[in-house]
Amino acid sequence: MVKEIEVKVKEIISRTHNVKSVRLEADDIDFKAGQFMMVMLRGNSQLKRYLSISSSPTEKGYIEFTKKLTESDFSEELNTLQQGDKVKIQYPFGSFILHGPKDKIAFLSGGIGITPIRSICKYAVDAKLGADIVLLYGNQSVRDIAFKADFDEMQKQYPKLKVVHVLCEPFLGMVCQIGLINKDIIEKEIPDYKERKFYICG
């Protein structure tokens, strides 16, 4: 059942030079990792977007969405939000969720498409699902990688998670693939790809 509530901004986090996460105060939010919600700013129906939930159901006390800032009216208004401001949300929507939590899984993602995948991976780690997960995450450069620190920490906690960064611009000292996510990179980094269930979000 879709719910609509008004909540306060708890925290705003800069993820990259042009990506922000907004955490909204929420103690009793029921959703599945990978789903999305409608966000309305200032009670203005012209300033609303459907955005993936980037937090996991295991992260309590807030629900988070993450957006790349553009020149749109919504992004400009979002960029003025401050702690304590009110936001209206409708949730949950979508079926981009794990349907077999014990499966061998591969995620292919680019740019801000990482948001629902971050939610799913965090849930898998916190809940110790046991799923074997490989993520290929494509970006222009290292400065564009959202949630890099989060994924680094998740890999330490959960040995069955492998994250491969695919960058257009090489970065000294960082292990990554150069170019675009393609057949050759998939076959190299996911040699058992035929055994995996693929989720794609760009």
GROMACS .gro file of C-alpha atoms in nm, residues 28-110:
model
   83
   28ASP     CA    1   0.852   0.362   1.080
   29ILE     CA    2   0.910   0.335   0.707
   30ASP     CA    3   0.823   0.007   0.538
   31PHE     CA    4   0.991  -0.054   0.202
   32LYS     CA    5   1.208  -0.308   0.024
   33ALA     CA    6   1.567  -0.243  -0.078
   34GLY     CA    7   1.569  -0.116  -0.437
   35GLN     CA    8   1.230   0.055  -0.436
   36PHE     CA    9   1.165   0.424  -0.506
   37MET     CA   10   0.947   0.708  -0.379
   38MET     CA   11   0.788   1.034  -0.494
   39VAL     CA   12   0.947   1.345  -0.343
   40MET     CA   13   0.762   1.679  -0.340
   41LEU     CA   14   0.947   1.995  -0.232
   42ARG     CA   15   0.784   2.294  -0.057
   43GLY     CA   16   0.441   2.137  -0.106
   44ASN     CA   17   0.463   2.233  -0.473
   45SER     CA   18   0.325   1.970  -0.708
   46GLN     CA   19   0.539   2.119  -0.986
   47LEU     CA   20   0.851   2.033  -0.784
   48LYS     CA   21   0.821   1.657  -0.756
   49ARG     CA   22   1.027   1.366  -0.880
   50TYR     CA   23   1.025   0.990  -0.849
   51LEU     CA   24   1.361   0.899  -0.696
   52SER     CA   25   1.519   0.573  -0.586
   53ILE     CA   26   1.561   0.514  -0.215
   54SER     CA   27   1.936   0.494  -0.154
   55SER     CA   28   1.916   0.385   0.210
   56SER     CA   29   1.852   0.029   0.324
   57PRO     CA   30   1.560  -0.087   0.539
   58THR     CA   31   1.828  -0.187   0.791
   59GLU     CA   32   1.931   0.178   0.838
   60LYS     CA   33   1.690   0.306   1.100
   61GLY     CA   34   1.570   0.655   1.185
   62TYR     CA   35   1.571   0.793   0.832
   63ILE     CA   36   1.495   0.728   0.468
   64GLU     CA   37   1.734   0.866   0.209
   65PHE     CA   38   1.714   0.966  -0.155
   66THR     CA   39   2.007   1.072  -0.372
   67LYS     CA   40   2.002   1.292  -0.680
   68LYS     CA   41   2.242   1.430  -0.935
   69LEU     CA   42   2.205   1.807  -0.942
   70THR     CA   43   2.116   1.951  -1.281
   71GLU     CA   44   1.979   2.285  -1.398
   72SER     CA   45   1.618   2.175  -1.346
   73ASP     CA   46   1.383   2.368  -1.116
   74PHE     CA   47   1.363   2.063  -0.890
   75SER     CA   48   1.743   2.039  -0.854
   76GLU     CA   49   1.775   2.411  -0.788
   77GLU     CA   50   1.511   2.394  -0.514
   78LEU     CA   51   1.666   2.077  -0.374
   79ASN     CA   52   1.998   2.257  -0.349
   80THR     CA   53   1.841   2.511  -0.112
   81LEU     CA   54   1.703   2.253   0.134
   82GLN     CA   55   1.825   2.280   0.491
   83GLN     CA   56   1.797   2.068   0.803
   84GLY     CA   57   1.447   2.098   0.947
   85ASP     CA   58   1.275   2.179   0.618
   86LYS     CA   59   0.969   1.968   0.539
   87VAL     CA   60   0.932   1.737   0.240
   88LYS     CA   61   0.631   1.535   0.131
   89ILE     CA   62   0.689   1.179   0.013
   90GLN     CA   63   0.483   0.893  -0.128
   91TYR     CA   64   0.625   0.541  -0.095
   92PRO     CA   65   0.700   0.263  -0.179
   93PHE     CA   66   0.696   0.202  -0.553
   94GLY     CA   67   0.874  -0.044  -0.782
   95SER     CA   68   0.985  -0.404  -0.819
   96PHE     CA   69   1.362  -0.354  -0.872
   97ILE     CA   70   1.429  -0.576  -0.570
   98LEU     CA   71   1.603  -0.904  -0.494
   99HIS     CA   72   1.371  -1.186  -0.593
  100GLY     CA   73   1.614  -1.458  -0.492
  101PRO     CA   74   1.824  -1.342  -0.197
  102LYS     CA   75   2.048  -1.649  -0.212
  103ASP     CA   76   2.114  -1.615  -0.586
  104LYS     CA   77   2.440  -1.536  -0.760
  105ILE     CA   78   2.385  -1.177  -0.867
  106ALA     CA   79   2.550  -0.926  -1.102
  107PHE     CA   80   2.474  -0.555  -1.102
  108LEU     CA   81   2.562  -0.333  -1.398
  109SER     CA   82   2.530   0.035  -1.314
  110GLY     CA   83   2.634   0.375  -1.439
   0.00000   0.00000   0.00000
